[in-house]
Tab-separated table of C-alpha atoms in Angstrom:
chain	number	residue	atom	x	y	z
A	1	HIS	CA	-52.822	1.129	-36.872
A	2	HIS	CA	-53.707	2.089	-33.160
A	3	HIS	CA	-55.512	-0.185	-32.670
A	4	ARG	CA	-53.771	-2.406	-34.173
A	5	ARG	CA	-50.957	-2.192	-31.956
A	6	ARG	CA	-53.208	-2.293	-29.094
A	7	HIS	CA	-54.781	-5.907	-30.131
A	8	ARG	CA	-50.396	-6.626	-30.865
A	9	HIS	CA	-49.630	-6.188	-27.276
A	10	ARG	CA	-52.970	-7.587	-25.548
A	11	HIS	CA	-52.140	-10.765	-27.524
A	12	ARG	CA	-48.455	-11.152	-26.743
A	13	ARG	CA	-47.866	-13.014	-23.821
A	14	ARG	CA	-45.525	-11.341	-21.065
A	15	PRO	CA	-42.174	-13.777	-19.458
A	16	ALA	CA	-44.246	-14.475	-16.350
A	17	GLN	CA	-47.054	-15.913	-18.420
A	18	LEU	CA	-44.590	-18.758	-19.851
A	19	LEU	CA	-42.835	-18.791	-16.626
A	20	GLY	CA	-43.371	-21.892	-14.333
A	21	ALA	CA	-42.368	-21.958	-10.254
A	22	MET	CA	-40.550	-19.089	-9.373
A	23	SER	CA	-39.138	-18.557	-6.603
A	24	ASN	CA	-40.350	-15.486	-3.912
A	25	THR	CA	-36.632	-15.557	-2.702
A	26	THR	CA	-33.874	-13.885	-4.465
A	27	VAL	CA	-30.579	-15.672	-5.741
A	28	ALA	CA	-28.435	-12.296	-5.790
A	29	ALA	CA	-29.784	-8.725	-5.894
A	30	ALA	CA	-28.298	-5.777	-7.408
A	31	SER	CA	-29.373	-2.047	-7.143
A	32	LEU	CA	-30.606	-2.565	-10.302
A	33	ALA	CA	-32.235	-5.487	-10.716
A	34	ASN	CA	-33.182	-9.264	-8.540
A	35	VAL	CA	-32.196	-12.525	-9.738
A	36	TYR	CA	-34.625	-15.351	-8.825
A	37	LYS	CA	-34.013	-19.177	-9.913
A	38	SER	CA	-38.039	-20.355	-11.983
A	39	THR	CA	-38.526	-23.473	-13.245
A	40	LEU	CA	-40.376	-23.913	-16.862
A	41	PRO	CA	-43.023	-25.987	-17.787
A	42	SER	CA	-40.736	-28.550	-19.236
A	43	GLY	CA	-38.906	-28.616	-16.203
A	44	GLU	CA	-35.682	-26.523	-17.160
A	45	ALA	CA	-34.278	-24.584	-14.327
A	46	VAL	CA	-34.116	-21.098	-15.387
A	47	ALA	CA	-32.346	-17.275	-13.855
A	48	VAL	CA	-34.760	-14.679	-14.450
A	49	LYS	CA	-32.854	-11.304	-13.768
A	50	VAL	CA	-36.098	-8.701	-12.982
A	51	GLN	CA	-34.850	-5.125	-13.458
A	52	ARG	CA	-36.788	-3.201	-10.036
A	53	PRO	CA	-39.648	-0.831	-10.244
A	54	ASP	CA	-39.162	2.654	-11.151
A	55	VAL	CA	-34.820	1.660	-11.050
A	56	ARG	CA	-35.260	4.712	-14.091
A	57	LEU	CA	-37.007	7.014	-12.478
A	58	GLN	CA	-34.602	6.953	-9.760
A	59	VAL	CA	-31.756	7.191	-11.626
A	60	ALA	CA	-32.531	9.912	-13.446
A	61	ALA	CA	-33.117	11.948	-10.832
A	62	ASP	CA	-29.002	10.557	-9.742
A	63	ALA	CA	-28.185	11.618	-12.620
A	64	VAL	CA	-29.480	15.014	-12.578
A	65	LEU	CA	-28.043	15.686	-9.542
A	66	LEU	CA	-24.633	13.632	-10.111
A	67	ARG	CA	-24.488	16.165	-13.323
A	68	SER	CA	-25.184	19.478	-10.406
A	69	GLY	CA	-22.173	18.131	-8.788
A	70	ALA	CA	-20.001	17.204	-11.017
A	71	ALA	CA	-20.965	21.121	-12.876
A	72	ALA	CA	-19.756	22.771	-9.192
A	73	VAL	CA	-16.853	20.692	-8.921
A	74	GLU	CA	-15.621	21.834	-12.459
A	75	ALA	CA	-16.427	25.421	-11.411
A	76	LEU	CA	-14.701	25.451	-8.207
A	77	ARG	CA	-11.434	28.482	-8.748
A	78	ASP	CA	-8.479	28.514	-6.903
A	79	LEU	CA	-7.537	32.618	-6.469
A	80	ARG	CA	-5.944	32.985	-9.475
A	81	GLY	CA	-9.210	31.888	-11.106
A	82	GLU	CA	-7.653	28.558	-12.496
A	83	ARG	CA	-9.603	25.492	-12.378
A	84	LEU	CA	-9.170	23.328	-9.188
A	85	VAL	CA	-9.763	20.087	-11.045
A	86	LYS	CA	-8.459	20.047	-14.318
A	87	ALA	CA	-10.238	16.797	-15.251
A	88	ALA	CA	-14.225	17.472	-17.272
A	89	VAL	CA	-15.601	15.707	-14.679
A	90	VAL	CA	-18.961	16.530	-16.160
A	91	ASP	CA	-18.281	14.887	-19.275
A	92	ALA	CA	-16.933	11.494	-17.056
A	93	VAL	CA	-20.660	11.772	-15.022
A	94	ASP	CA	-21.914	11.567	-18.610
A	95	GLU	CA	-20.005	9.148	-19.654
A	96	PHE	CA	-20.965	7.347	-16.306
A	97	MET	CA	-24.713	7.507	-16.524
A	98	SER	CA	-24.919	6.969	-20.416
A	99	ARG	CA	-23.452	3.323	-19.256
A	100	LEU	CA	-25.850	2.464	-16.468
A	101	PHE	CA	-28.663	3.666	-18.472
A	102	GLU	CA	-27.679	1.612	-20.675
A	103	GLU	CA	-27.140	-1.759	-18.161
A	104	MET	CA	-30.956	-1.170	-17.390
A	105	ASP	CA	-31.707	-1.941	-21.301
A	106	PHE	CA	-32.243	-5.645	-21.200
A	107	GLU	CA	-33.056	-6.145	-24.625
A	108	ASN	CA	-28.911	-4.978	-25.172
A	109	GLU	CA	-28.466	-7.170	-22.441
A	110	ALA	CA	-30.361	-10.176	-24.247
A	111	ARG	CA	-28.648	-9.878	-27.916
A	112	ASN	CA	-25.050	-9.207	-26.204
A	113	LEU	CA	-25.761	-12.263	-24.134
A	114	GLY	CA	-27.239	-14.161	-27.644
A	115	LYS	CA	-24.097	-12.552	-29.036
A	116	PHE	CA	-21.771	-13.853	-26.918
A	117	SER	CA	-23.245	-17.367	-26.836
A	118	GLU	CA	-22.378	-17.232	-30.430
A	119	LEU	CA	-19.086	-16.305	-29.529
A	120	TYR	CA	-18.171	-18.644	-27.238
A	121	GLY	CA	-20.960	-20.532	-25.659
A	122	ALA	CA	-21.101	-24.541	-27.059
A	123	GLY	CA	-20.446	-25.625	-30.412
A	124	SER	CA	-18.138	-22.543	-30.707
A	125	THR	CA	-14.789	-23.037	-32.371
A	126	ARG	CA	-13.504	-20.236	-29.428
A	127	LEU	CA	-14.402	-21.786	-26.550
A	128	PRO	CA	-13.434	-20.030	-23.789
A	129	ALA	CA	-11.385	-20.970	-20.957
A	130	PRO	CA	-11.640	-25.043	-19.466
A	131	GLY	CA	-14.460	-25.116	-16.437
A	132	VAL	CA	-16.130	-21.672	-18.283
A	133	ARG	CA	-19.942	-22.086	-19.393
A	134	VAL	CA	-22.185	-19.612	-21.155
A	135	PRO	CA	-25.794	-20.037	-19.867
A	136	ALA	CA	-28.363	-20.332	-23.377
A	137	LEU	CA	-30.750	-17.673	-23.465
A	138	TYR	CA	-34.074	-17.758	-23.706
A	139	PRO	CA	-35.157	-14.950	-26.073
A	140	ALA	CA	-39.181	-15.630	-26.018
A	141	LEU	CA	-38.881	-15.350	-22.189
A	142	CYS	CA	-36.858	-11.870	-21.658
A	143	SER	CA	-38.205	-8.456	-22.155
A	144	PRO	CA	-37.331	-4.634	-22.068
A	145	ARG	CA	-37.421	-5.313	-18.100
A	146	VAL	CA	-36.377	-9.421	-17.813
A	147	VAL	CA	-34.175	-11.645	-18.739
A	148	THR	CA	-34.027	-15.251	-18.453
A	149	MET	CA	-31.623	-17.268	-19.256
A	150	GLU	CA	-30.400	-21.300	-18.471
A	151	TRP	CA	-29.749	-21.913	-15.076
A	152	LEU	CA	-25.804	-22.441	-13.919
A	153	ASP	CA	-24.689	-24.490	-10.718
A	154	GLY	CA	-22.331	-23.022	-9.300
A	155	THR	CA	-20.002	-21.138	-6.346
A	156	LYS	CA	-20.992	-18.411	-5.200
A	157	VAL	CA	-18.426	-15.907	-4.330
A	158	GLY	CA	-18.040	-15.265	-0.571
A	159	GLY	CA	-16.111	-15.239	2.412
A	160	ALA	CA	-12.405	-14.626	1.274
A	161	GLY	CA	-13.599	-14.511	-2.177
A	162	SER	CA	-15.581	-11.727	-0.957
A	163	ILE	CA	-12.817	-9.936	0.680
A	164	LEU	CA	-10.474	-10.099	-1.547
A	165	LEU	CA	-12.862	-8.295	-4.364
A	166	ARG	CA	-13.343	-5.600	-1.773
A	167	LEU	CA	-9.856	-4.943	-2.104
A	168	LEU	CA	-9.470	-5.270	-5.728
A	169	SER	CA	-12.563	-2.537	-5.989
A	170	THR	CA	-11.253	-0.418	-3.031
A	171	SER	CA	-8.256	-0.203	-5.326
A	172	CYS	CA	-9.634	0.528	-8.441
A	173	MET	CA	-12.183	3.218	-7.184
A	174	SER	CA	-8.981	4.663	-5.332
A	175	SER	CA	-6.911	4.546	-8.528
A	176	CYS	CA	-9.969	6.119	-10.167
A	177	LEU	CA	-10.485	9.125	-7.431
A	178	ARG	CA	-6.505	9.617	-8.261
A	179	LEU	CA	-6.862	9.918	-12.327
A	180	VAL	CA	-9.552	11.955	-12.200
A	181	LEU	CA	-8.003	14.598	-9.340
A	182	THR	CA	-5.107	14.440	-9.930
A	183	ALA	CA	-4.779	14.295	-13.889
A	184	ASP	CA	-4.182	17.292	-15.769
A	185	ASN	CA	-5.997	18.103	-19.547
A	186	CYS	CA	-4.228	16.571	-22.392
A	187	GLY	CA	-3.914	20.145	-24.295
A	188	ASP	CA	-2.561	21.343	-20.687
A	189	GLN	CA	0.945	21.141	-21.376
């Protein structure tokens, strides 16, 4: 059984082996992954999202620190012994980290992109708003750390657009903090 699994793994082709020329320059970068533009041997342009090395270990270490900090915040008491922060901060951190680990599951991301494409892609009767295209997924070029999809030319959000995004994210973060720091537990009334 072990020999068969090793044999199958050794002969399975990795996404990098199936791609043609891939740029060394990232076209998009985030904390979890980088996106590169590549060309398939057939000449089709694709976007290749590659998870950063050791990102899972880094996120796991951050999760431990965040959870410890959240527990310390929950332990804060006023002079009467009542919690200073009523919100379930540890639960919020656990939920956030759960979503972050979900975000690092590129096989799940590929399945979701495939499902989204079925629902709203070319040939669907539920097309999104005019001008919106869903990139085609290349499942044979996906792995736990790589997602490969059709390259779509578009306009990068920048300049005035990035100012708008910063304002929206700042406003959203401010609202979330206000909610966490001032919210009462549902049963405390």
